[in-house]
JSON list of C-alpha atoms in Angstrom, two decimals:
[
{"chain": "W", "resi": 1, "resn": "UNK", "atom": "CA", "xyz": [-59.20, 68.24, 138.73]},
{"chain": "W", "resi": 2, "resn": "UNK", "atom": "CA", "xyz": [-56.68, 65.88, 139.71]},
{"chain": "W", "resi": 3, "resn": "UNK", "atom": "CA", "xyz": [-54.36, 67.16, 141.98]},
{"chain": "W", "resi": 4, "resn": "UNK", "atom": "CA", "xyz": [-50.74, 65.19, 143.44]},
{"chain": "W", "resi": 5, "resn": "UNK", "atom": "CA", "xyz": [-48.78, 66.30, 146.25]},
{"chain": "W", "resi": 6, "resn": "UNK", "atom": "CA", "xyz": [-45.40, 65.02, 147.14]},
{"chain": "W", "resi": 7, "resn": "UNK", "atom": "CA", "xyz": [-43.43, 65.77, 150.24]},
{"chain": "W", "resi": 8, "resn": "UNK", "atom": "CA", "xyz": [-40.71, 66.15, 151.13]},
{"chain": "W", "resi": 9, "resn": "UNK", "atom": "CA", "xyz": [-39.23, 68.18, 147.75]},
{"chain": "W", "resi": 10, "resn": "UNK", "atom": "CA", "xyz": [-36.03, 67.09, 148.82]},
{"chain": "W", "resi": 11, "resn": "UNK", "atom": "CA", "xyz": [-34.55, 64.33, 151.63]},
{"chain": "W", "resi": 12, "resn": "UNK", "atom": "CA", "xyz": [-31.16, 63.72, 152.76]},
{"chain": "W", "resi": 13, "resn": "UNK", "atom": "CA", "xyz": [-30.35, 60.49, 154.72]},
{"chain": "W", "resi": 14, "resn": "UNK", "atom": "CA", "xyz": [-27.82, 58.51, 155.54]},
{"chain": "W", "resi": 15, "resn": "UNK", "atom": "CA", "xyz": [-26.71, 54.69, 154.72]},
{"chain": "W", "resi": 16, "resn": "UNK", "atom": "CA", "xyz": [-29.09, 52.71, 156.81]},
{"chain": "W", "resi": 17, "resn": "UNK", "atom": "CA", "xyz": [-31.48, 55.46, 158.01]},
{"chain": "W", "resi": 18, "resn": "UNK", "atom": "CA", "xyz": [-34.84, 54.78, 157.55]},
{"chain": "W", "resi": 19, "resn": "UNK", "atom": "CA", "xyz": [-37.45, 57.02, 156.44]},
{"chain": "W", "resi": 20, "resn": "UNK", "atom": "CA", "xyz": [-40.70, 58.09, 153.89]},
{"chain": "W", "resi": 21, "resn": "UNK", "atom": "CA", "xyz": [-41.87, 59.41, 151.41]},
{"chain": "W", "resi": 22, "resn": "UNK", "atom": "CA", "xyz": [-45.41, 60.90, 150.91]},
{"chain": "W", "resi": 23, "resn": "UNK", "atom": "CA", "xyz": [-48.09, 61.28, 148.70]},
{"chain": "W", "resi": 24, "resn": "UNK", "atom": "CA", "xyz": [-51.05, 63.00, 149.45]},
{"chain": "W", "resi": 25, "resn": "UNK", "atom": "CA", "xyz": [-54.13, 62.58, 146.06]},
{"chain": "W", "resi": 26, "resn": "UNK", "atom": "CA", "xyz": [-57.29, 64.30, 145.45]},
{"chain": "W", "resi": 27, "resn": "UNK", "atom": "CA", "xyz": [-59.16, 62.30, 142.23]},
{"chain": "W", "resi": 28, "resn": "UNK", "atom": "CA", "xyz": [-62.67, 61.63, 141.41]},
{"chain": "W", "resi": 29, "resn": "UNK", "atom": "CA", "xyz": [-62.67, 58.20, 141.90]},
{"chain": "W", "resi": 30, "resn": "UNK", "atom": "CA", "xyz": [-59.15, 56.42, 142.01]},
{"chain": "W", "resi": 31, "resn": "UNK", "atom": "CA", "xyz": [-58.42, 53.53, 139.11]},
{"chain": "W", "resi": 32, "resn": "UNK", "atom": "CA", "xyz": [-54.59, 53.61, 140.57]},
{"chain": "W", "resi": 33, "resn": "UNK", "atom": "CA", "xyz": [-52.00, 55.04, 142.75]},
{"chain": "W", "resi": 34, "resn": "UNK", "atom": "CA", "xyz": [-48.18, 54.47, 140.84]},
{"chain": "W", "resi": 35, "resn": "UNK", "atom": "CA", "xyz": [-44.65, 55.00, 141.97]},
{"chain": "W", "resi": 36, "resn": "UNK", "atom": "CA", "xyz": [-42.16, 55.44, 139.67]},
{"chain": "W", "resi": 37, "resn": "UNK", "atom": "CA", "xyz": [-37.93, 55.96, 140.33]},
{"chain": "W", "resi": 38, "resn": "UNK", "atom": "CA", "xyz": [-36.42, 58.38, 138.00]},
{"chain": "W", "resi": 39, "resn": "UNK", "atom": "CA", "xyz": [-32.41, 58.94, 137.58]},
{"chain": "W", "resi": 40, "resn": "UNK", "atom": "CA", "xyz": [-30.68, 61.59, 136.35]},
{"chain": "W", "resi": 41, "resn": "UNK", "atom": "CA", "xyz": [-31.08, 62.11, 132.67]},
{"chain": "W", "resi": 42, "resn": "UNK", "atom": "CA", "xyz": [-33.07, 58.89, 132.12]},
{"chain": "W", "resi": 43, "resn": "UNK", "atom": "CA", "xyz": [-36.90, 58.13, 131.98]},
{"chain": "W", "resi": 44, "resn": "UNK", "atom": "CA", "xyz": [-39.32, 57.10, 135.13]},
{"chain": "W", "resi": 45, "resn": "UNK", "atom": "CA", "xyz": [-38.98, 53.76, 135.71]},
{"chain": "W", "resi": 46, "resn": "UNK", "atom": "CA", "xyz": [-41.99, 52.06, 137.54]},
{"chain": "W", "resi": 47, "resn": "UNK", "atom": "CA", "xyz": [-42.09, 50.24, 140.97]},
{"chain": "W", "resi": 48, "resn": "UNK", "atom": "CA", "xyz": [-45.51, 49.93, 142.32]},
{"chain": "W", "resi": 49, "resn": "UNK", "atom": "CA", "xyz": [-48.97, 50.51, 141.36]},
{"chain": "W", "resi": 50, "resn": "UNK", "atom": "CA", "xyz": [-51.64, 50.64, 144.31]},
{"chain": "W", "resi": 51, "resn": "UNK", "atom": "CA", "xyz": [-55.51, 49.81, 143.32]},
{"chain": "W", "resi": 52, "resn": "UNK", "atom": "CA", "xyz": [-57.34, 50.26, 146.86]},
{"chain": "W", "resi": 53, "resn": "UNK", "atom": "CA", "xyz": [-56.67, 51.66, 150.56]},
{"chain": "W", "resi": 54, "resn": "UNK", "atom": "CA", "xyz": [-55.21, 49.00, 152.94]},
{"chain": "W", "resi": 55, "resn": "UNK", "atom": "CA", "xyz": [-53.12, 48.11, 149.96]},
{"chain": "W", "resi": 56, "resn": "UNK", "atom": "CA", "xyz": [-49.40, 47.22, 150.53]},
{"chain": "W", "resi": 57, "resn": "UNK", "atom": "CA", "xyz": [-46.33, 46.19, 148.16]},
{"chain": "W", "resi": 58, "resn": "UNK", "atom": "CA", "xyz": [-43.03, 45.63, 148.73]},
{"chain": "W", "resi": 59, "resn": "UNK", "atom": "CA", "xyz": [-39.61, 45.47, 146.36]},
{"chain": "W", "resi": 60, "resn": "UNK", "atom": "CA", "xyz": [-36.06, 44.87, 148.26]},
{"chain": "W", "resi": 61, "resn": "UNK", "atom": "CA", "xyz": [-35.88, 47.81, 150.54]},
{"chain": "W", "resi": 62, "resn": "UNK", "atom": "CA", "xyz": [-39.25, 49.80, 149.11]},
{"chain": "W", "resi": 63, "resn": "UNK", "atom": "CA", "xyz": [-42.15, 49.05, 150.82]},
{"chain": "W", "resi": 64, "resn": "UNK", "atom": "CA", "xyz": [-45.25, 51.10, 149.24]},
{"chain": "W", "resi": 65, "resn": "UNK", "atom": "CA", "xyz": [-48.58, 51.60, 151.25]},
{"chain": "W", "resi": 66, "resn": "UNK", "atom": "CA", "xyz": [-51.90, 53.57, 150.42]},
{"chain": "W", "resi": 67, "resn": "UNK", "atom": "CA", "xyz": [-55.32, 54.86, 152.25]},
{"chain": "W", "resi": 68, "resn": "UNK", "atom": "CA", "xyz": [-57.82, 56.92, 150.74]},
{"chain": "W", "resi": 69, "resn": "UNK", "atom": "CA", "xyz": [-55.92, 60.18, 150.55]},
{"chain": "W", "resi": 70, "resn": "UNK", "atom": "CA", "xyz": [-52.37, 59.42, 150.68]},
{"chain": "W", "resi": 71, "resn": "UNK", "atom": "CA", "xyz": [-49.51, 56.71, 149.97]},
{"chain": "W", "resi": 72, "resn": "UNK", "atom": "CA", "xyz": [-46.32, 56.42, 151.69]},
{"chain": "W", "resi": 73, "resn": "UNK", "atom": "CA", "xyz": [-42.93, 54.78, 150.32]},
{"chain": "W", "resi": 74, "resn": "UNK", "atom": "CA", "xyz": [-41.33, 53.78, 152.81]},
{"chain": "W", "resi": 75, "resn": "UNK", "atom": "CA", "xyz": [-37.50, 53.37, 152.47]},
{"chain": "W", "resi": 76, "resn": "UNK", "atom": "CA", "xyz": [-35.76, 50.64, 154.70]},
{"chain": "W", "resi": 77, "resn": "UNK", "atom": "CA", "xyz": [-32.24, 50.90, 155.63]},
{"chain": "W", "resi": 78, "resn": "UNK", "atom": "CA", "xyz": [-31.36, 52.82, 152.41]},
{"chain": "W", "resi": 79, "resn": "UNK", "atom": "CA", "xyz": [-28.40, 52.19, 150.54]},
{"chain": "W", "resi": 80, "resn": "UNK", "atom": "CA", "xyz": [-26.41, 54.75, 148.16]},
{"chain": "W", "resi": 81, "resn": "UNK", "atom": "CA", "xyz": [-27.97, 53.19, 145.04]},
{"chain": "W", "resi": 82, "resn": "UNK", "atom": "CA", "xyz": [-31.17, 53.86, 146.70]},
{"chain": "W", "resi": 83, "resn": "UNK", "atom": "CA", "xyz": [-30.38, 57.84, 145.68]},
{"chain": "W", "resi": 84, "resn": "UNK", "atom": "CA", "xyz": [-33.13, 59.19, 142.59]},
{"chain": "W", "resi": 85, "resn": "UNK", "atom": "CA", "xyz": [-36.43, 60.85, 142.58]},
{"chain": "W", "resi": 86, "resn": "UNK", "atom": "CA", "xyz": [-39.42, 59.27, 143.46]},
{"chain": "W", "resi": 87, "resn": "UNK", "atom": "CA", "xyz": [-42.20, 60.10, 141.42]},
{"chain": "W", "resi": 88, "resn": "UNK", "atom": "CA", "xyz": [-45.79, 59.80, 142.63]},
{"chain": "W", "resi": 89, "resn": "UNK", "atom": "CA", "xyz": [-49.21, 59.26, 139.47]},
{"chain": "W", "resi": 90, "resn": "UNK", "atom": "CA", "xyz": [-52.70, 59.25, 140.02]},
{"chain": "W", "resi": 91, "resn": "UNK", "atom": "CA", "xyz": [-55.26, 57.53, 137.37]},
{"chain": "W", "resi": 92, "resn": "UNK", "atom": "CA", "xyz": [-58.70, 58.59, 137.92]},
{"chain": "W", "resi": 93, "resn": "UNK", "atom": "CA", "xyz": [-61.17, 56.15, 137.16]},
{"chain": "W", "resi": 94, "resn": "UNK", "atom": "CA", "xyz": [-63.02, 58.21, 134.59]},
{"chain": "W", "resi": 95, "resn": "UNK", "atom": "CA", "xyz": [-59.92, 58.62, 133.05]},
{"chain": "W", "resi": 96, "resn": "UNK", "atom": "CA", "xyz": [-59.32, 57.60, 129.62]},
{"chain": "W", "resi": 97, "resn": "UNK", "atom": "CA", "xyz": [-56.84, 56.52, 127.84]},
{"chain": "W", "resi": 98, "resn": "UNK", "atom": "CA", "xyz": [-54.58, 55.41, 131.00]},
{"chain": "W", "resi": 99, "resn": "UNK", "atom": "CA", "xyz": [-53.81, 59.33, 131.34]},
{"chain": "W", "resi": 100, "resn": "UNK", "atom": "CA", "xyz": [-51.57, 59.76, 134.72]},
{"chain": "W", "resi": 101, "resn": "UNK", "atom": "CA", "xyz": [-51.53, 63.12, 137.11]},
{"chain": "W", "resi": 102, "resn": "UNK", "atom": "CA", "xyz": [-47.75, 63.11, 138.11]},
{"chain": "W", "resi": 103, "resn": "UNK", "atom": "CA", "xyz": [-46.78, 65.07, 141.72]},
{"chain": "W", "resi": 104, "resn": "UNK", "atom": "CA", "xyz": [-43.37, 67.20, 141.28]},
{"chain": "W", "resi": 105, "resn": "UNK", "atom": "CA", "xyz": [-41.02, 63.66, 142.85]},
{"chain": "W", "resi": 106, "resn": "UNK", "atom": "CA", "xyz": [-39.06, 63.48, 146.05]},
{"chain": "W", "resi": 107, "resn": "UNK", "atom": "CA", "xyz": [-36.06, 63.73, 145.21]},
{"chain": "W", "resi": 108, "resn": "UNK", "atom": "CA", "xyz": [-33.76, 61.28, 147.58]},
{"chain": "W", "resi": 109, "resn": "UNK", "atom": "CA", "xyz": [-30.16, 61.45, 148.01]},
{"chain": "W", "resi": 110, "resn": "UNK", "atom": "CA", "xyz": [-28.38, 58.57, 150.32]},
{"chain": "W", "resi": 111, "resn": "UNK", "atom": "CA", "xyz": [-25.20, 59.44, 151.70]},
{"chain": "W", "resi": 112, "resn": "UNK", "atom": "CA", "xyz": [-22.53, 56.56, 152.49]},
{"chain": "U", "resi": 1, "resn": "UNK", "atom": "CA", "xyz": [-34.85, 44.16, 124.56]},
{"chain": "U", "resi": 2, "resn": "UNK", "atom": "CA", "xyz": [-35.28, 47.84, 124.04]},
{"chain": "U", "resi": 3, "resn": "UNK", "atom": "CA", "xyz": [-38.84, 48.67, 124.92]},
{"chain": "U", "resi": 4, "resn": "UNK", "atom": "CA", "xyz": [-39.94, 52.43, 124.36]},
{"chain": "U", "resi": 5, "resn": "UNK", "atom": "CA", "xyz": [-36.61, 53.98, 122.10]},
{"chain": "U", "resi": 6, "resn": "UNK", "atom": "CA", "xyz": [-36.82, 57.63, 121.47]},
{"chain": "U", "resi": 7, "resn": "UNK", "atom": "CA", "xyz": [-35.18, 59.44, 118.36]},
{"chain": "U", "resi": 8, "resn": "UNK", "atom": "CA", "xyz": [-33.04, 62.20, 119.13]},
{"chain": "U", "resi": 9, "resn": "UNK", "atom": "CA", "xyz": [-31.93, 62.64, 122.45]},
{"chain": "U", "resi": 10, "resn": "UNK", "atom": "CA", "xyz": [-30.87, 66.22, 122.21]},
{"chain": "U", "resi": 11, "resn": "UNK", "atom": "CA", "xyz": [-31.98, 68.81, 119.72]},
{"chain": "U", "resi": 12, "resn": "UNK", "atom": "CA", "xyz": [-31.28, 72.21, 119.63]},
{"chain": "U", "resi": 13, "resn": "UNK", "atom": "CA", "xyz": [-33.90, 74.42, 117.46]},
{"chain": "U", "resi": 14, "resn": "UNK", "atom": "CA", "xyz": [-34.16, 78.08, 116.70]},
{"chain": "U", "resi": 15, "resn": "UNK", "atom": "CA", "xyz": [-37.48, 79.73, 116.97]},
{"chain": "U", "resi": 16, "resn": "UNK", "atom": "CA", "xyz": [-40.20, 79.03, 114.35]},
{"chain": "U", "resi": 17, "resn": "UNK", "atom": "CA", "xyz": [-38.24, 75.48, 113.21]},
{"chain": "U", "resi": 18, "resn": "UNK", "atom": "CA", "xyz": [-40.15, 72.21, 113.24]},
{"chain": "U", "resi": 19, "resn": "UNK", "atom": "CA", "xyz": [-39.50, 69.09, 114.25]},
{"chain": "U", "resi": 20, "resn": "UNK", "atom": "CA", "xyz": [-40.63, 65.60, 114.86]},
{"chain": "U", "resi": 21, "resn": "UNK", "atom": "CA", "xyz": [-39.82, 63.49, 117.70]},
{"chain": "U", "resi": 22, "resn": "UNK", "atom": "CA", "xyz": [-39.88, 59.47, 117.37]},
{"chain": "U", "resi": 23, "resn": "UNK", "atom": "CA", "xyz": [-40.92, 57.30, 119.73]},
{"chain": "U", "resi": 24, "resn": "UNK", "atom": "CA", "xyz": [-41.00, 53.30, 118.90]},
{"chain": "U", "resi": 25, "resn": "UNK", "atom": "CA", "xyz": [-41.66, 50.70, 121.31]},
{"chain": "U", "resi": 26, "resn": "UNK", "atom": "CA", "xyz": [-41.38, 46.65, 120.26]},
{"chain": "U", "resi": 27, "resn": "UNK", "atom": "CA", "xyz": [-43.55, 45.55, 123.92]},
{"chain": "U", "resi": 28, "resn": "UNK", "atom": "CA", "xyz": [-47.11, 45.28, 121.22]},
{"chain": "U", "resi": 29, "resn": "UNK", "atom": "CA", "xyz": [-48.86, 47.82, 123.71]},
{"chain": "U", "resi": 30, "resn": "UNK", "atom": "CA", "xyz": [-51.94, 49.76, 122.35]},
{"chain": "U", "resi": 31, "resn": "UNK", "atom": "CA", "xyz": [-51.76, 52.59, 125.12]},
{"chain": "U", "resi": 32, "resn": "UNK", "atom": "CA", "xyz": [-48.63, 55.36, 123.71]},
{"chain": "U", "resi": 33, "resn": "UNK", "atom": "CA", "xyz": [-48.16, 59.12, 125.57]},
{"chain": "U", "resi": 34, "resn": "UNK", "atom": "CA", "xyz": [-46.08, 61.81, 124.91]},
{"chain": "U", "resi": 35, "resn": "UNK", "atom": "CA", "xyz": [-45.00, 63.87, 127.85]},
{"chain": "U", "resi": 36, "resn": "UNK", "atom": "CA", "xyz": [-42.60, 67.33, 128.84]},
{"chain": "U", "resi": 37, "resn": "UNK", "atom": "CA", "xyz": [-41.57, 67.13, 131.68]},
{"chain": "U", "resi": 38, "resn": "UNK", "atom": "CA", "xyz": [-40.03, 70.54, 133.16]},
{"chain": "U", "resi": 39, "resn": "UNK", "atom": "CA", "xyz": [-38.83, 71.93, 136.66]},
{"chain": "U", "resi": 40, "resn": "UNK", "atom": "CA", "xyz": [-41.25, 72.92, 139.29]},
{"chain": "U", "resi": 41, "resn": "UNK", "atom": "CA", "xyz": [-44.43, 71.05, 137.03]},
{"chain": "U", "resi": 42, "resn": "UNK", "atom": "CA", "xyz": [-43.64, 67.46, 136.98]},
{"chain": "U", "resi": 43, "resn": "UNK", "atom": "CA", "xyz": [-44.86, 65.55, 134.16]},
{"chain": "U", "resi": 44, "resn": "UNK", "atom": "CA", "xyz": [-47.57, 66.49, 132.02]},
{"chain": "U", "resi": 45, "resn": "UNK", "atom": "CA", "xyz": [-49.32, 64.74, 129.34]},
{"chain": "U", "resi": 46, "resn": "UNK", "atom": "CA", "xyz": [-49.25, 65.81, 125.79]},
{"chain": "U", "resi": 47, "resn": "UNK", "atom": "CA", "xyz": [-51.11, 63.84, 123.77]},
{"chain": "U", "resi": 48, "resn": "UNK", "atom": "CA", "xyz": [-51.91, 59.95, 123.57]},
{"chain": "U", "resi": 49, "resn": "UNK", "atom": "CA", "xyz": [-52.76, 57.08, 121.59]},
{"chain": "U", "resi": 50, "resn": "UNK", "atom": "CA", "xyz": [-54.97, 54.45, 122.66]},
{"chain": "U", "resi": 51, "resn": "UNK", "atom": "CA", "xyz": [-54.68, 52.45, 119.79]},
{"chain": "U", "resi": 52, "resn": "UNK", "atom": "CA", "xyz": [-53.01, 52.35, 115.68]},
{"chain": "U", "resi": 53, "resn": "UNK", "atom": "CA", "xyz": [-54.57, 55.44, 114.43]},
{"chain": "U", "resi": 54, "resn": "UNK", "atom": "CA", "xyz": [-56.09, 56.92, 117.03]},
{"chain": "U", "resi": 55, "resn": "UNK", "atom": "CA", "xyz": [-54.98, 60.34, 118.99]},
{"chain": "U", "resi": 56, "resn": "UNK", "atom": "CA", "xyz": [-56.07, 62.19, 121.76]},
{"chain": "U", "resi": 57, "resn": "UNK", "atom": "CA", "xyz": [-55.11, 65.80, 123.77]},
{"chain": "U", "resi": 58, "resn": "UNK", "atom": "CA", "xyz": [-53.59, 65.98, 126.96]},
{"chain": "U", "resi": 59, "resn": "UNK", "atom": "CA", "xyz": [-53.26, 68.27, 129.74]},
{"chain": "U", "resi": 60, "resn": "UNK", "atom": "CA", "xyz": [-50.83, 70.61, 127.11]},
{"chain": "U", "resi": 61, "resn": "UNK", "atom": "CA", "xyz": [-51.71, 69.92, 123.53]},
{"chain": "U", "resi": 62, "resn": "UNK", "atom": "CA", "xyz": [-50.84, 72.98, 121.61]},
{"chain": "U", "resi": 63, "resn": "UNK", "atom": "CA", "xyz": [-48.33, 73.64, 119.64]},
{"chain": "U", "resi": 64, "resn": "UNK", "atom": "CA", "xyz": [-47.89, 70.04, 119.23]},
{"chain": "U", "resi": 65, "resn": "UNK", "atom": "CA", "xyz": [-49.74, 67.64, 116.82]},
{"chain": "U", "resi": 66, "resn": "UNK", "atom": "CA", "xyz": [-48.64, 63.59, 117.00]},
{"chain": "U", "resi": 67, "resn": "UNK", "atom": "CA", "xyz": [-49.62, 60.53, 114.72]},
{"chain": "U", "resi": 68, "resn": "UNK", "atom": "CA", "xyz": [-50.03, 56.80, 115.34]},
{"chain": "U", "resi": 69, "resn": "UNK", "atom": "CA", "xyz": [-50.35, 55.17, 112.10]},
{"chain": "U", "resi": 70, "resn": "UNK", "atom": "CA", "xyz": [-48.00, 52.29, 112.62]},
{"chain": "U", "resi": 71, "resn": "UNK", "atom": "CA", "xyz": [-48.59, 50.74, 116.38]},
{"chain": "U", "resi": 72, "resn": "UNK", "atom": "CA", "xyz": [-45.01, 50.61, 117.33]},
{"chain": "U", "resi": 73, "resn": "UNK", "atom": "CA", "xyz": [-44.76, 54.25, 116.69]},
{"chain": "U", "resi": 74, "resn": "UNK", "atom": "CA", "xyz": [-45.74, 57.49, 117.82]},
{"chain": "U", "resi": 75, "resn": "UNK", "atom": "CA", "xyz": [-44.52, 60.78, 116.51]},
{"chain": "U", "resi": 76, "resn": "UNK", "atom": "CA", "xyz": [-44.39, 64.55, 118.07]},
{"chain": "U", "resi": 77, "resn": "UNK", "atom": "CA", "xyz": [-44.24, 67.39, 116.15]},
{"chain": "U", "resi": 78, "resn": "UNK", "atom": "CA", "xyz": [-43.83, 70.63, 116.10]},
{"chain": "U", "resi": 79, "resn": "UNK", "atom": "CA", "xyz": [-44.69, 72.92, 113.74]},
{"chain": "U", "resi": 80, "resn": "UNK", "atom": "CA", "xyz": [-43.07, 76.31, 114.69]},
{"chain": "U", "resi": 81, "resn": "UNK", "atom": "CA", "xyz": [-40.84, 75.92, 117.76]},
{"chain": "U", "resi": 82, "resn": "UNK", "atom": "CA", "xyz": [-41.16, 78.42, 120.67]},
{"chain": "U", "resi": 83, "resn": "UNK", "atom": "CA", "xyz": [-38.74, 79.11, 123.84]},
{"chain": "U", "resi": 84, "resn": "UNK", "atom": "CA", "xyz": [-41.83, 77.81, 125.74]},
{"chain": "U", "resi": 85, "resn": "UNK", "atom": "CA", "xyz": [-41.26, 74.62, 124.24]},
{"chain": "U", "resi": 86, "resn": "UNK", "atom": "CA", "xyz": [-37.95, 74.41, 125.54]},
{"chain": "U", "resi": 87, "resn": "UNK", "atom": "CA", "xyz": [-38.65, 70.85, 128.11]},
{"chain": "U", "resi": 88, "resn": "UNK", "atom": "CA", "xyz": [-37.35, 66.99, 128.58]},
{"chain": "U", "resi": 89, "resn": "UNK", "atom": "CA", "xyz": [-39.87, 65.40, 125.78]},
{"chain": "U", "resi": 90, "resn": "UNK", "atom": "CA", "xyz": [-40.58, 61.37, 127.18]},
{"chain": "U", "resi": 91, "resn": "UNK", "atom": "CA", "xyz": [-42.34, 58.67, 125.71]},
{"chain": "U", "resi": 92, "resn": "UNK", "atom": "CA", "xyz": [-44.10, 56.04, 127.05]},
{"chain": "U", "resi": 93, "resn": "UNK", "atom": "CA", "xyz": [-46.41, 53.19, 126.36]},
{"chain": "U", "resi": 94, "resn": "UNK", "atom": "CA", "xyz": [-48.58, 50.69, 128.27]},
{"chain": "U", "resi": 95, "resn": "UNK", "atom": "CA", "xyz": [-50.57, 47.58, 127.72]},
{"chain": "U", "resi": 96, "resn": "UNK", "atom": "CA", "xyz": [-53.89, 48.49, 128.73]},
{"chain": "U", "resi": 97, "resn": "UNK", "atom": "CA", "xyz": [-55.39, 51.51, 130.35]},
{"chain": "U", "resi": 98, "resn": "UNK", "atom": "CA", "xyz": [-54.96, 49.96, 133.46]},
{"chain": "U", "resi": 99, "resn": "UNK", "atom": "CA", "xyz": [-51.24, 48.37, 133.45]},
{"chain": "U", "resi": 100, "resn": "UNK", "atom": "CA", "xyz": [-47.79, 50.43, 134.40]},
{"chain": "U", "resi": 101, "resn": "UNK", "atom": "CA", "xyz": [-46.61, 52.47, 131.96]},
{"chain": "U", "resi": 102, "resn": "UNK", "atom": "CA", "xyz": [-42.78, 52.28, 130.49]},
{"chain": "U", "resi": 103, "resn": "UNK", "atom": "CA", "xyz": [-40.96, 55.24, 129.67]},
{"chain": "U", "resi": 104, "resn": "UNK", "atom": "CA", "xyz": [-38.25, 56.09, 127.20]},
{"chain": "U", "resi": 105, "resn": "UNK", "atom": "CA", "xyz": [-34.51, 57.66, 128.06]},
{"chain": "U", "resi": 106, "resn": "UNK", "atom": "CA", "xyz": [-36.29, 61.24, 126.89]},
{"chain": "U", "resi": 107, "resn": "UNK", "atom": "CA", "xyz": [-35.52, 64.13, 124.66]},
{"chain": "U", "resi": 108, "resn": "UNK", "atom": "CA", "xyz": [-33.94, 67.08, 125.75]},
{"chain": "U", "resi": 109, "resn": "UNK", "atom": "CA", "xyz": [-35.09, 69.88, 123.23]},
{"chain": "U", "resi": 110, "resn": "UNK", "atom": "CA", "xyz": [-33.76, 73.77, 123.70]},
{"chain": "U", "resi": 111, "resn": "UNK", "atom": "CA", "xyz": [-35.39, 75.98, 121.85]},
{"chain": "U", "resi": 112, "resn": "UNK", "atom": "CA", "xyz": [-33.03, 79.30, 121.41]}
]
């Protein structure tokens, strides 16, 4: 069984303090490793998929990394905007249908 | 440019009602999911659609049935509403199994 992990539940920085966010994956052969950003009362929106380990990808101040049991977002001099939850999906390659295994989300708050 | 639209946004039910929840995307993908999403579980897959008339279970299938026969859409319903039932409902859709998937805004359905 697929099984996501996401720590810390809950992370309170400051304007320009940098820090990350894990990800730790057990799957039976990994298709893809996805972040996804999800405000209050809306819908995930994505960021970053990851295919292999060694893999890095980078948006603005998000910088996204993965080995072969974990991925790390890493969050660069944060801003307040930067505040949502960060959800975590595996896709196993076996998988059909494009069927994700979601972790429970860090959820980030950036004070000013 | 709406991508993935879902029909309602709230809903209130009493136990043993039925409903259907609407999902319609114009992006032409053949991949659709339904997902609840509720505290302390993450996401978790419902059912999906790889393709017009085609459905598959999830991770949490019953006491839900859904139907693809028009591409764009993809419909959740439920038969006999339960207090279990009570969850964020989001839709989503992707292009192929292997591509990021988009969500909608989400359904917030009480069941009393």
């Amino acid at each position: 069984e697929d099984q996501v992990t996401q720590s810390p539940e809950a992370l309170r920085l400051q304007e320009g303090e940098s820090s990350s966010l894990n990800c730790s994956y057990t799957v039976s052969g990994l298709r893809g490793l996805f972040w996804y950003r999800q405000d209050p009362g809306k819908g995930p929106e994505f960021l970053f998929t990851l295919y292999s380990a060694g893999e890095e990808k980078e948006k603005e101040r998000l910088k996204a990394t993965l080995t072969k049991k974990e991925s790390f977002l890493h969050i660069t001099a944060p801003k307040p905007e930067d505040s949502a939850t960060y959800l975590c999906a595996v896709q196993a390659r076996e998988t059909s249908g494009s069927r994700l295994t979601f972790g429970e989300g860090t959820q980030l708050t950036v004070n000013p | 440019n709406a991508g993935v639209t879902q029909t309602p946004k709230f809903r209130v039910l009493k136990t043993g009602q039925s409903m259907t929840l609407l999902c319609a995307q114009d992006m032409n993908h053949e991949y659709m999911y339904w997902y609840r999403q509720d505290p302390g579980m993450g996401l978790r897959l419902i059912h999906y659609s790889v393709g017009e008339g085609t459905t598959a279970k999830g991770e949490v299938p019953d006491g839900y049935n859904v139907s693809r026969l028009k591409k764009q859409n993809f419909l959740l319903g439920l038969e006999s509403a339960a207090p279990s039932q009570t969850s964020v409902y989001f839709c989503a859709s992707s292009m192929t199994v292997n591509t990021e998937a988009f969500f909608g805004q989400g359904t917030r359905l009480t069941v009393v």
